[in-house]
Short mmCIF file of C-alpha atoms in Angstrom, two decimals:
data_model
loop_
_atom_site.label_atom_id
_atom_site.label_comp_id
_atom_site.label_asym_id
_atom_site.label_seq_id
_atom_site.Cartn_x
_atom_site.Cartn_y
_atom_site.Cartn_z
CA MET V 21 43.37 16.13 4.58
CA ASN V 22 44.81 14.14 7.51
CA LEU V 23 44.88 10.34 7.71
CA LYS V 24 41.83 10.13 9.99
CA SER V 25 39.70 12.29 7.66
CA LEU V 26 40.88 10.29 4.64
CA LYS V 27 39.89 7.02 6.29
CA LYS V 28 36.45 8.43 7.19
CA SER V 29 35.98 9.61 3.60
CA ASN V 30 36.91 6.17 2.25
CA ILE V 31 34.44 4.50 4.61
CA SER V 32 31.64 6.77 3.34
CA ILE V 33 32.54 5.94 -0.28
CA HIS V 34 32.52 2.19 0.46
CA ILE V 35 29.12 2.47 2.14
CA GLU V 36 27.66 4.52 -0.74
CA LYS V 37 28.89 1.97 -3.30
CA GLY V 38 27.60 -0.88 -1.13
CA ASP V 39 24.20 0.80 -0.78
CA ALA V 40 23.89 1.31 -4.54
CA LEU V 41 24.83 -2.32 -5.31
CA PHE V 42 22.58 -3.66 -2.55
CA ALA V 43 19.59 -1.66 -3.88
CA LEU V 44 20.26 -2.98 -7.40
CA GLY V 45 20.49 -6.54 -6.08
CA LYS V 46 17.18 -6.13 -4.22
CA GLU V 47 15.51 -5.00 -7.46
CA PHE V 48 16.65 -8.22 -9.16
CA SER V 49 15.55 -10.22 -6.12
CA ILE V 50 12.04 -8.69 -6.21
CA ALA V 51 11.96 -9.47 -9.96
CA HIS V 52 12.72 -13.13 -9.04
CA LYS V 53 16.15 -13.15 -10.70
CA PRO V 54 18.30 -14.72 -7.96
CA VAL V 55 21.43 -15.16 -10.09
CA GLU V 56 21.69 -11.44 -10.94
CA ALA V 57 20.63 -10.47 -7.40
CA THR V 58 23.37 -12.64 -5.88
CA LYS V 59 26.03 -11.06 -8.10
CA TYR V 60 25.25 -7.47 -7.02
CA ILE V 61 24.61 -8.22 -3.34
CA GLN V 62 27.87 -10.22 -3.15
CA LYS V 63 29.68 -7.15 -4.49
CA ALA V 64 27.83 -4.93 -1.99
CA LEU V 65 29.07 -7.22 0.80
CA GLU V 66 32.67 -6.66 -0.29
CA TYR V 67 32.28 -2.87 0.00
CA TYR V 68 30.51 -3.14 3.37
CA GLU V 69 33.35 -5.32 4.66
CA LEU V 70 35.85 -2.65 3.56
CA SER V 71 33.80 -0.09 5.51
CA GLU V 72 33.95 -2.34 8.60
CA GLU V 73 30.29 -1.54 9.31
CA GLN V 74 29.33 -4.84 10.96
CA ALA V 75 25.56 -4.20 10.99
CA LEU V 76 25.60 -3.69 7.20
CA VAL V 77 27.72 -6.79 6.71
CA ALA V 78 25.25 -8.82 8.82
CA LYS V 79 22.21 -7.47 6.93
CA THR V 80 23.84 -8.29 3.57
CA SER V 81 24.89 -11.77 4.73
CA ILE V 82 21.24 -12.53 5.59
CA GLU V 83 20.15 -11.40 2.12
CA LEU V 84 22.80 -13.62 0.50
CA SER V 85 21.73 -16.55 2.68
CA LYS V 86 18.13 -16.17 1.45
CA LEU V 87 19.28 -15.97 -2.18
CA TYR V 88 21.41 -19.11 -1.92
CA MET V 89 18.47 -20.85 -0.28
CA LEU V 90 16.31 -19.93 -3.31
CA LYS V 91 19.01 -21.45 -5.52
CA ARG V 92 18.89 -24.58 -3.29
CA ASP V 93 22.54 -24.17 -2.27
CA PHE V 94 21.77 -24.76 1.39
CA ASP V 95 25.37 -25.13 2.52
CA LYS V 96 26.27 -21.63 1.31
CA ALA V 97 23.00 -20.32 2.75
CA LYS V 98 24.00 -21.77 6.14
CA ILE V 99 27.51 -20.21 5.93
CA PHE V 100 26.16 -16.69 5.38
CA ALA V 101 23.43 -17.10 8.03
CA THR V 102 26.01 -18.29 10.56
CA LYS V 103 28.23 -15.33 9.70
CA ALA V 104 25.31 -12.93 10.29
CA ARG V 105 24.52 -14.60 13.63
CA PHE V 106 28.13 -14.21 14.80
CA LEU V 107 28.12 -10.51 13.85
CA TYR V 108 24.83 -9.84 15.64
CA GLN V 109 26.15 -11.62 18.74
CA THR V 110 29.28 -9.43 18.59
CA LEU V 111 27.11 -6.32 18.30
CA GLY V 112 24.85 -7.49 21.16
CA ASP V 113 21.84 -7.32 18.83
CA SER V 114 19.42 -9.99 20.15
CA HIS V 115 16.70 -8.93 17.67
CA GLY V 116 19.06 -9.60 14.76
CA CYS V 117 20.09 -12.93 16.36
CA CYS V 118 16.44 -14.06 16.55
CA SER V 119 15.93 -13.16 12.91
CA VAL V 120 18.95 -15.31 11.93
CA LEU V 121 17.85 -18.21 14.17
CA ASN V 122 14.53 -18.24 12.33
CA LEU V 123 16.40 -18.22 9.01
CA LEU V 124 18.60 -21.13 10.13
CA GLY V 125 15.41 -23.02 11.06
CA THR V 126 14.20 -22.54 7.47
CA ILE V 127 17.53 -23.67 5.98
CA TYR V 128 17.61 -26.87 8.04
CA ARG V 129 13.99 -27.63 7.14
CA LYS V 130 14.94 -27.33 3.46
CA LYS V 131 17.89 -29.66 4.17
CA ILE V 132 15.39 -32.21 5.65
CA ASN V 133 16.97 -31.88 9.10
CA PHE V 134 13.77 -31.27 11.03
CA SER V 135 15.32 -31.71 14.47
CA LYS V 136 17.83 -28.88 13.93
CA SER V 137 15.13 -26.81 12.25
CA LEU V 138 12.97 -27.08 15.37
CA PHE V 139 15.95 -26.37 17.63
CA TYR V 140 16.78 -23.03 15.95
CA THR V 141 13.19 -21.89 15.35
CA LEU V 142 12.03 -22.74 18.88
CA GLU V 143 15.04 -20.84 20.26
CA ALA V 144 14.01 -17.83 18.13
CA LYS V 145 10.43 -18.20 19.43
CA ASN V 146 11.41 -18.42 23.09
CA VAL V 147 13.73 -15.39 22.99
CA SER V 148 11.30 -13.31 20.89
CA GLU V 149 8.39 -14.09 23.25
CA LYS V 150 10.53 -13.22 26.27
CA LEU V 151 11.74 -9.92 24.76
CA ASN V 152 8.35 -9.21 23.12
CA TYR V 153 9.63 -8.91 19.53
CA ARG V 154 6.16 -8.46 18.04
CA ASP V 155 7.50 -7.77 14.55
CA LEU V 156 9.35 -11.15 14.45
CA LEU V 157 6.85 -13.49 16.11
CA PRO V 158 4.40 -13.82 13.16
CA TYR V 159 7.32 -14.89 10.92
CA ILE V 160 8.60 -17.34 13.54
CA TYR V 161 5.16 -18.87 14.21
CA ASP V 162 4.55 -19.23 10.47
CA ASN V 163 7.94 -20.92 10.09
CA LEU V 164 7.28 -23.30 13.00
CA GLY V 165 3.95 -24.21 11.43
CA LYS V 166 5.72 -25.22 8.22
CA THR V 167 8.15 -27.50 10.09
CA TYR V 168 5.39 -29.12 12.15
CA ARG V 169 3.49 -29.79 8.90
CA LYS V 170 6.60 -31.42 7.43
CA ILE V 171 6.72 -33.88 10.35
CA GLU V 172 2.98 -34.52 9.91
CA LYS V 173 1.80 -32.84 13.12
CA TYR V 174 -0.97 -31.01 11.31
CA ASN V 175 -3.04 -29.76 14.25
CA GLU V 176 0.03 -28.26 15.93
CA SER V 177 1.03 -26.74 12.58
CA LEU V 178 -2.42 -25.17 12.18
CA SER V 179 -2.21 -23.72 15.69
CA PHE V 180 1.08 -21.94 14.94
CA HIS V 181 -0.20 -20.50 11.64
CA GLN V 182 -3.36 -19.25 13.37
CA LYS V 183 -1.18 -17.60 16.04
CA ALA V 184 0.82 -15.94 13.27
CA LEU V 185 -2.38 -14.61 11.65
CA LYS V 186 -3.71 -13.32 14.98
CA LEU V 187 -0.49 -11.37 15.68
CA TYR V 188 -0.33 -10.13 12.09
CA ASP V 189 -3.78 -8.56 12.42
CA ARG V 190 -3.31 -7.39 16.01
CA TYR V 191 -0.08 -5.49 15.39
CA ASP V 192 -1.03 -4.27 11.91
CA ILE V 193 2.13 -5.66 10.26
CA ASP V 194 2.41 -4.50 6.66
CA ASP V 195 3.94 -7.44 4.75
CA LYS V 196 1.65 -8.83 2.09
CA VAL V 197 4.02 -11.71 1.29
CA LEU V 198 3.84 -12.87 4.92
CA GLU V 199 0.04 -12.49 4.93
CA ILE V 200 -0.18 -14.56 1.74
CA SER V 201 2.09 -17.20 3.32
CA ILE V 202 0.02 -17.44 6.51
CA PHE V 203 -3.36 -17.81 4.73
CA SER V 204 -1.84 -20.25 2.24
CA ASN V 205 -0.24 -22.35 5.00
CA ILE V 206 -3.52 -22.49 6.95
CA GLY V 207 -5.11 -23.72 3.71
CA SER V 208 -2.40 -26.39 3.42
CA CYS V 209 -3.05 -27.56 6.99
CA TYR V 210 -6.76 -27.94 6.29
CA PHE V 211 -5.87 -29.79 3.07
CA GLU V 212 -3.79 -32.31 5.06
CA LEU V 213 -6.62 -32.60 7.61
CA LYS V 214 -9.02 -33.48 4.73
CA ASP V 215 -11.10 -30.32 5.19
CA SER V 216 -11.28 -29.29 1.53
CA LEU V 217 -13.88 -26.57 2.07
CA SER V 218 -11.77 -24.69 4.62
CA SER V 219 -8.65 -25.32 2.55
CA VAL V 220 -10.15 -23.69 -0.54
CA SER V 221 -11.51 -20.80 1.56
CA TYR V 222 -8.06 -19.91 2.94
CA TYR V 223 -6.34 -20.43 -0.41
CA GLU V 224 -8.84 -18.05 -2.01
CA ALA V 225 -8.19 -15.49 0.75
CA SER V 226 -4.47 -15.84 -0.01
CA LEU V 227 -5.22 -15.43 -3.71
CA SER V 228 -7.14 -12.18 -3.16
CA ILE V 229 -4.14 -10.69 -1.32
CA ALA V 230 -1.63 -11.98 -3.89
CA SER V 231 -3.62 -10.31 -6.67
CA THR V 232 -2.86 -6.88 -5.12
CA LEU V 233 0.93 -7.29 -5.55
CA ASP V 234 2.96 -6.22 -8.57
CA SER V 235 4.62 -9.64 -8.87
CA ASP V 236 2.48 -12.59 -10.01
CA VAL V 237 4.76 -15.32 -8.63
CA ASN V 238 2.79 -15.57 -5.38
CA LEU V 239 -0.39 -15.91 -7.43
CA ALA V 240 1.11 -18.85 -9.32
CA ASP V 241 2.06 -20.64 -6.11
CA VAL V 242 -1.49 -20.30 -4.74
CA TYR V 243 -3.01 -21.44 -8.06
CA LYS V 244 -0.84 -24.55 -7.76
CA LYS V 245 -2.04 -25.24 -4.22
CA LEU V 246 -5.69 -24.78 -5.23
CA SER V 247 -5.17 -27.20 -8.11
CA ARG V 248 -3.89 -29.84 -5.66
CA VAL V 249 -7.17 -29.63 -3.70
CA TYR V 250 -9.22 -30.18 -6.84
CA LEU V 251 -6.92 -32.99 -8.00
CA ALA V 252 -7.54 -34.70 -4.64
CA LEU V 253 -11.30 -34.19 -5.16
CA ALA V 254 -10.98 -35.69 -8.67
CA ASP V 255 -12.33 -32.41 -10.14
CA TYR V 256 -9.76 -32.46 -12.93
CA ASP V 257 -11.34 -29.72 -15.06
CA THR V 258 -11.12 -27.15 -12.25
CA ALA V 259 -7.61 -28.33 -11.38
CA ILE V 260 -6.51 -27.84 -15.00
CA LEU V 261 -7.92 -24.29 -15.07
CA TYR V 262 -5.79 -23.33 -12.03
CA LEU V 263 -2.74 -25.14 -13.39
CA GLU V 264 -2.97 -23.30 -16.72
CA GLN V 265 -3.05 -19.95 -14.87
CA ALA V 266 -0.01 -20.97 -12.82
CA LEU V 267 1.78 -22.16 -15.95
CA SER V 268 1.30 -18.82 -17.70
CA ILE V 269 2.92 -16.96 -14.79
CA TYR V 270 5.82 -19.40 -14.38
CA LEU V 271 6.54 -19.08 -18.12
CA ASP V 272 6.65 -15.28 -17.81
CA TYR V 273 9.19 -15.51 -14.98
CA SER V 274 11.14 -18.47 -16.46
CA ASP V 275 10.62 -20.27 -13.14
CA ASN V 276 11.79 -23.75 -14.14
CA LYS V 277 11.05 -25.38 -10.79
CA GLY V 278 7.49 -24.04 -10.86
CA LEU V 279 7.17 -25.12 -14.49
CA ALA V 280 8.40 -28.65 -13.75
CA SER V 281 5.84 -29.07 -10.96
CA THR V 282 2.99 -27.55 -13.00
CA TYR V 283 3.69 -29.60 -16.16
CA LEU V 284 3.80 -32.73 -13.96
CA ASP V 285 0.42 -31.99 -12.37
CA LEU V 286 -1.09 -31.10 -15.77
CA GLY V 287 0.18 -34.39 -17.15
CA TYR V 288 -1.37 -36.26 -14.23
CA ALA V 289 -4.74 -34.45 -14.57
CA LEU V 290 -4.87 -35.18 -18.31
CA LEU V 291 -3.90 -38.81 -17.64
CA LYS V 292 -6.93 -39.08 -15.35
CA LYS V 293 -9.10 -37.55 -18.09
CA SER V 294 -7.73 -40.19 -20.56
CA GLN V 295 -6.20 -37.46 -22.77
CA THR V 296 -3.16 -39.60 -23.45
CA GLU V 297 -1.36 -37.57 -26.13
CA ALA V 298 -1.54 -34.27 -24.22
CA SER V 299 -0.59 -36.03 -20.98
CA ILE V 300 2.55 -37.55 -22.55
CA LYS V 301 3.53 -34.16 -24.00
CA TYR V 302 3.36 -32.35 -20.63
CA LEU V 303 4.99 -35.19 -18.68
CA LYS V 304 7.96 -35.24 -21.07
CA ILE V 305 8.44 -31.48 -20.64
CA ALA V 306 8.20 -31.95 -16.86
CA LEU V 307 10.73 -34.78 -17.00
CA ASP V 308 13.27 -32.71 -18.99
CA LEU V 309 13.01 -29.85 -16.49
CA ALA V 310 13.18 -32.21 -13.50
CA ILE V 311 16.34 -33.87 -14.87
CA GLU V 312 17.91 -30.44 -15.48
CA LEU V 313 17.12 -29.34 -11.90
CA SER V 314 17.81 -32.78 -10.30
CA LEU V 315 14.26 -32.92 -8.89
CA LYS V 316 14.20 -36.64 -8.16
CA ASP V 317 10.71 -36.65 -6.64
CA HIS V 318 9.37 -35.10 -9.86
CA MET V 319 11.43 -37.44 -12.06
CA ILE V 320 10.15 -40.62 -10.41
CA MET V 321 6.50 -39.57 -10.86
CA CYS V 322 7.12 -38.66 -14.51
CA TYR V 323 8.70 -42.07 -15.17
CA GLN V 324 5.81 -43.84 -13.44
CA TYR V 325 3.04 -41.96 -15.29
CA LEU V 326 4.79 -42.22 -18.68
CA SER V 327 5.25 -45.96 -18.21
CA GLU V 328 1.52 -46.33 -17.49
CA LEU V 329 0.55 -44.18 -20.49
CA TYR V 330 2.71 -46.02 -23.01
CA GLU V 331 1.43 -49.34 -21.69
CA THR V 332 -2.13 -48.06 -22.19
CA ILE V 333 -1.49 -47.26 -25.88
CA GLY V 334 0.27 -50.60 -26.45
CA ASN V 335 3.82 -49.30 -26.83
CA PHE V 336 5.28 -51.82 -24.40
CA GLU V 337 8.91 -51.29 -25.38
CA VAL V 338 8.87 -47.58 -24.42
CA ALA V 339 6.71 -48.38 -21.37
CA LEU V 340 9.38 -50.85 -20.22
CA GLU V 341 12.17 -48.27 -20.66
CA PHE V 342 10.33 -45.73 -18.50
CA TYR V 343 9.54 -48.40 -15.92
CA LYS V 344 13.23 -49.34 -15.70
CA GLU V 345 14.11 -45.68 -15.12
CA TYR V 346 11.36 -45.51 -12.48
CA SER V 347 12.61 -48.67 -10.75
CA ASN V 348 16.28 -47.56 -10.74
CA LEU V 349 15.46 -44.11 -9.36
CA LYS V 350 13.12 -45.61 -6.75
CA ASN V 351 16.00 -47.69 -5.38
CA ILE V 352 18.29 -44.64 -5.30
CA MET V 353 15.64 -42.55 -3.53
CA LEU V 354 14.87 -45.25 -0.97
CA ASN V 355 17.91 -44.30 1.12
CA GLU V 356 17.06 -40.59 0.88
CA GLN V 357 13.45 -41.29 1.88
CA ASN V 358 14.65 -43.41 4.78
CA SER V 359 16.87 -40.51 5.86
CA GLU V 360 13.90 -38.10 5.67
CA TYR V 361 11.70 -40.58 7.54
CA LEU V 362 14.32 -40.93 10.28
CA SER V 363 14.59 -37.14 10.46
CA LYS V 364 10.81 -36.91 10.92
CA LEU V 365 10.87 -39.62 13.59
CA TYR V 366 13.73 -37.92 15.42
CA ALA V 367 11.95 -34.56 15.37
CA GLN V 368 8.66 -36.15 16.47
CA ASN V 369 10.52 -37.92 19.28
CA GLN V 370 12.11 -34.59 20.25
CA ILE V 371 8.65 -33.02 20.52
CA ASP V 372 7.26 -36.04 22.42
CA THR V 373 10.20 -35.84 24.84
CA MET V 374 9.50 -32.16 25.44
CA GLU V 375 5.85 -33.00 26.11
CA LYS V 376 6.83 -35.79 28.54
CA GLU V 377 9.16 -33.45 30.41
CA LYS V 378 6.31 -30.99 30.74
CA GLU V 379 4.09 -33.78 32.09
CA ILE V 380 6.73 -34.85 34.64
CA TYR V 381 7.04 -31.27 35.79
CA ARG V 382 3.26 -31.05 36.07
CA LEU V 383 3.10 -34.24 38.15
CA LYS V 384 5.83 -32.99 40.48
CA ASN V 385 3.79 -29.87 41.06
CA ILE V 386 0.35 -31.45 41.12
CA GLU V 387 -1.22 -29.03 43.55
CA LEU V 388 0.09 -26.03 41.65
CA ALA V 389 -1.06 -27.60 38.39
CA LYS V 390 -4.55 -28.19 39.79
CA ALA V 391 -4.80 -24.62 41.02
CA HIS V 392 -3.63 -23.40 37.63
CA GLN V 393 -6.17 -25.64 35.89
CA ASP V 394 -8.99 -24.34 38.07
CA LEU V 395 -7.92 -20.79 37.32
CA LYS V 396 -7.66 -21.55 33.63
CA HIS V 397 -11.12 -23.14 33.65
CA ALA V 398 -12.54 -20.11 35.43
CA TYR V 399 -10.85 -17.83 32.89
CA GLU V 400 -12.22 -19.89 30.00
CA GLN V 401 -15.70 -19.65 31.48
CA LEU V 402 -15.33 -15.90 31.85
CA GLU V 403 -14.01 -15.65 28.30
CA PHE V 404 -16.92 -17.77 27.04
CA MET V 405 -19.40 -15.61 28.92
CA ALA V 406 -17.74 -12.48 27.55
CA ASN V 407 -17.67 -13.66 23.93
CA LYS V 408 -20.36 -16.30 23.42
CA ASP V 409 -24.13 -16.44 23.56
CA PRO V 410 -24.85 -18.96 26.36
CA LEU V 411 -27.80 -20.59 24.57
CA THR V 412 -26.47 -21.10 21.02
CA GLY V 413 -22.70 -20.97 21.56
CA LEU V 414 -22.45 -18.39 18.76
CA LEU V 415 -20.57 -15.11 19.17
CA ASN V 416 -22.43 -12.51 21.19
CA ARG V 417 -22.95 -8.91 20.14
CA ARG V 418 -19.79 -7.61 21.90
CA ALA V 419 -17.53 -10.22 20.31
CA MET V 420 -19.10 -9.63 16.89
CA MET V 421 -18.47 -5.88 17.11
CA GLU V 422 -14.81 -6.63 17.85
CA ARG V 423 -14.65 -9.02 14.87
CA ILE V 424 -16.32 -6.44 12.62
CA GLY V 425 -13.68 -3.89 13.62
CA LEU V 426 -10.86 -6.28 12.68
CA GLU V 427 -12.45 -7.22 9.34
CA LYS V 428 -13.15 -3.56 8.48
CA ASN V 429 -9.48 -2.69 9.06
CA ARG V 430 -8.42 -5.66 6.95
CA SER V 431 -10.87 -4.72 4.18
CA LYS V 432 -9.54 -1.15 4.08
CA ARG V 433 -5.94 -2.34 4.16
CA ILE V 434 -6.08 -4.82 1.27
CA GLY V 435 -9.06 -3.41 -0.61
CA THR V 436 -11.41 -6.41 -0.40
CA SER V 437 -15.21 -6.42 -0.15
CA LEU V 438 -17.04 -7.02 3.12
CA SER V 439 -20.75 -7.66 3.61
CA ILE V 440 -23.25 -8.53 6.36
CA ILE V 441 -26.56 -10.37 6.55
CA LEU V 442 -29.11 -9.53 9.25
CA ALA V 443 -31.51 -12.48 9.52
CA ASP V 444 -34.73 -12.73 11.55
CA ILE V 445 -37.00 -15.74 12.16
CA ASP V 446 -40.51 -15.09 10.85
CA TYR V 447 -43.37 -15.25 13.39
CA PHE V 448 -41.04 -16.40 16.16
CA LYS V 449 -43.24 -14.80 18.83
CA LYS V 450 -46.06 -17.14 17.79
CA ILE V 451 -43.77 -20.15 18.34
CA ASN V 452 -42.95 -18.94 21.85
CA ASP V 453 -46.56 -18.10 22.64
CA TYR V 454 -48.01 -21.36 21.28
CA TYR V 455 -45.35 -23.95 22.16
CA GLY V 456 -43.47 -22.23 24.99
CA HIS V 457 -40.03 -20.69 25.34
CA ASP V 458 -38.27 -24.06 25.75
CA VAL V 459 -39.33 -25.04 22.22
CA GLY V 460 -38.28 -21.62 20.96
CA ASP V 461 -34.84 -22.09 22.54
CA GLU V 462 -34.45 -25.52 20.88
CA VAL V 463 -35.29 -23.96 17.50
CA LEU V 464 -32.60 -21.30 18.03
CA VAL V 465 -29.99 -23.95 18.93
CA ASP V 466 -30.90 -26.14 15.94
CA LEU V 467 -30.86 -23.12 13.61
CA SER V 468 -27.42 -22.06 14.89
CA LYS V 469 -26.01 -25.51 14.06
CA LEU V 470 -27.51 -25.28 10.56
CA PHE V 471 -25.89 -21.86 9.99
CA LYS V 472 -22.47 -23.04 11.20
CA SER V 473 -22.53 -26.11 8.94
CA THR V 474 -23.49 -24.01 5.89
CA LEU V 475 -21.17 -20.98 6.24
CA ARG V 476 -17.43 -20.82 5.45
CA ALA V 477 -14.73 -21.11 8.11
CA THR V 478 -13.78 -17.47 7.50
CA ASP V 479 -17.34 -16.20 8.05
CA ALA V 480 -18.58 -15.10 11.50
CA ILE V 481 -22.07 -15.37 12.95
CA CYS V 482 -23.57 -14.06 16.16
CA ARG V 483 -26.89 -14.01 17.93
CA TRP V 484 -27.70 -10.34 17.53
CA GLY V 485 -30.96 -10.28 19.47
CA GLY V 486 -33.73 -12.63 20.52
CA GLU V 487 -34.39 -14.29 17.16
CA GLU V 488 -32.04 -12.10 15.10
CA PHE V 489 -28.68 -13.29 13.74
CA LEU V 490 -25.89 -11.17 12.23
CA ILE V 491 -23.56 -12.84 9.71
CA LEU V 492 -20.23 -11.27 8.67
CA LEU V 493 -18.91 -12.26 5.22
CA PRO V 494 -15.26 -11.27 4.50
CA ASP V 495 -14.11 -11.01 0.85
CA THR V 496 -17.75 -10.89 -0.27
CA THR V 497 -19.50 -8.33 -2.52
CA ILE V 498 -23.14 -7.36 -2.13
CA GLU V 499 -24.06 -9.57 -5.10
CA GLU V 500 -22.26 -12.56 -3.58
CA ALA V 501 -23.80 -11.86 -0.16
CA ILE V 502 -27.29 -11.93 -1.67
CA ILE V 503 -26.50 -15.37 -3.13
CA VAL V 504 -25.27 -16.59 0.28
CA ALA V 505 -28.37 -15.18 2.01
CA GLU V 506 -30.67 -16.80 -0.54
CA LYS V 507 -28.88 -20.13 -0.03
CA LEU V 508 -29.30 -19.83 3.74
CA ARG V 509 -32.95 -18.85 3.39
CA LEU V 510 -33.66 -21.94 1.26
CA GLU V 511 -31.69 -24.19 3.65
CA VAL V 512 -33.76 -22.94 6.58
CA ALA V 513 -37.05 -23.24 4.71
CA SER V 514 -36.31 -26.85 3.68
CA HIS V 515 -34.80 -27.96 7.00
CA SER V 516 -36.90 -30.08 9.36
CA PHE V 517 -37.03 -28.71 12.90
CA ARG V 518 -39.41 -31.50 13.91
CA ASP V 519 -37.19 -32.63 16.85
CA ALA V 520 -37.69 -29.21 18.41
CA LEU V 521 -40.88 -27.93 16.80
CA PRO V 522 -43.99 -30.04 16.17
CA ALA V 523 -44.86 -27.95 13.10
CA GLY V 524 -41.43 -28.85 11.70
CA LYS V 525 -40.81 -25.77 9.50
CA ILE V 526 -39.77 -22.13 9.93
CA THR V 527 -38.82 -19.35 7.52
CA MET V 528 -36.50 -16.35 7.76
CA THR V 529 -36.30 -12.87 6.29
CA MET V 530 -32.85 -11.43 5.59
CA GLY V 531 -31.40 -7.99 4.92
CA VAL V 532 -28.02 -7.61 3.17
CA ALA V 533 -25.59 -4.66 3.15
CA GLU V 534 -22.04 -4.10 1.88
CA PHE V 535 -19.45 -2.09 3.81
CA LYS V 536 -18.43 1.26 2.30
CA ASP V 537 -15.25 3.08 3.37
CA HIS V 538 -17.19 6.12 4.63
CA SER V 539 -19.72 4.06 6.65
CA THR V 540 -19.69 3.69 10.41
CA THR V 541 -20.47 0.23 11.78
CA LYS V 542 -23.70 1.57 13.25
CA ASN V 543 -24.91 2.96 9.88
CA TRP V 544 -23.82 -0.19 8.04
CA ILE V 545 -25.89 -2.41 10.33
CA LYS V 546 -28.77 0.08 10.14
CA ILE V 547 -28.81 -0.32 6.35
CA ALA V 548 -29.04 -4.10 6.73
CA ASP V 549 -31.85 -3.61 9.26
CA GLN V 550 -33.74 -1.37 6.83
CA ALA V 551 -33.39 -4.05 4.16
CA LEU V 552 -34.69 -6.64 6.65
CA TYR V 553 -37.67 -4.37 7.48
CA ARG V 554 -38.44 -4.06 3.76
CA GLY V 555 -38.41 -7.87 3.49
CA LYS V 556 -40.90 -8.12 6.36
CA LYS V 557 -43.18 -5.60 4.61
CA ASP V 558 -42.87 -7.57 1.35
CA GLY V 559 -44.37 -10.67 2.95
CA ARG V 560 -41.42 -12.28 4.81
CA ASN V 561 -39.37 -15.38 3.78
CA CYS V 562 -37.23 -13.34 1.37
CA VAL V 563 -33.86 -11.59 0.92
CA ARG V 564 -33.63 -7.82 0.40
CA CYS V 565 -30.87 -5.25 0.09
CA PHE V 566 -31.36 -1.54 0.76
CA GLU V 567 -30.21 0.75 -2.06
#
């Protein structure tokens, strides 16, 4: 064997060994064992470097960067990410570069450097949009949403997460962890915007996807987020139920950071329920874990709550000791909080500056801007006419059919239930004949507002025909849909339409049907229509499903 053949043989051996070690490391990573995963992937990197295969070295450096980030060693995470970026630049791989820029944005966000986080993630966004990297954009938008939420720009954050979800569904990306993240992050935005109902709805959607995965860690994280909503609502019993489910999973995975946070929240919930002994027990466990992991934000809350609890039971000496610890740590953290606050201000100023520059450019090109605005307005009007019912502002039939198609694909993909309600106003022709069509129109508008205020944010409703409405209920079984329909029927029956209708009251009949994998949309809606027809025959003002 000549020297060239020998070298080629050695390269193949190095790659094979690297591949085997990398695969083993990934198994540990999926099992949420970052220490073991790091050990094997670090060894894989050594073999790939011997092979001089730069693409493999870059891929492995990214994996190591993510692992060090999980271990909160952000400096090492940055070193490996920067190494991967350099290699991708050398290879001329702009797709790989964008992936690393997004990773660097995450690292700097974790390091509380929001300005640099925005710099790298926005660069990844701009290049990916220009080169149409559809597979990367949902990840980048989701990441940008997280950073905007950190600097308390919640509406902008929500917009990016919604963009991520739209692209995820449009391009049929198969990454359940990303889908869980997007739904969960939208829930977190609504939580910050004080919209608890929407927050819970999106968290529950995230939960239904997480339940399909082999690993339960994502489930635990969503349980924790749901518990925070109920803690904010002072519904401590529900919060405790979610926290106990999260705790069980974190114990199985020996996730000490998750455990510290969950024990802390359990302690707080029990404190609010005046269960002093149990609260002290959980807060002390949380404190021990927080000290071990140097989680100062957790430590300070533990000291504060424990001081309050011991003061409540009259043990003032211990209460004073915990208060001293709280006071000392508060002073230490003040500088860190000031640094984080300044980082937020700097990032917010960076965004404001960008917005001002856009405004200056707009003013310099006022005529062009006006023409663009007129065109945009015309487009919005066309889009509204194409998608919305002009009277009620609800979706029209065409837009609803498109939405049904998306939800059917999603239902098939993740195995969730999907149901519809076909609702019809009883004796509506008599209203038109007796009071006139203007009154009938006012009733339809008022009824549409009532529906929108009663349904979830994830539900969709359209004006299907004259006085018929079609309601689409994602993640809803036939039994649950019947409950929703019955609730709507009662809401309508008890609602006063006196502003529009002198008689003041109307009733509705509703037909319910659940989507089956073998059903066409046409047959599915026909089943709901048959159920509605049965309700009309049974005397109206009722809910029926067609077996």
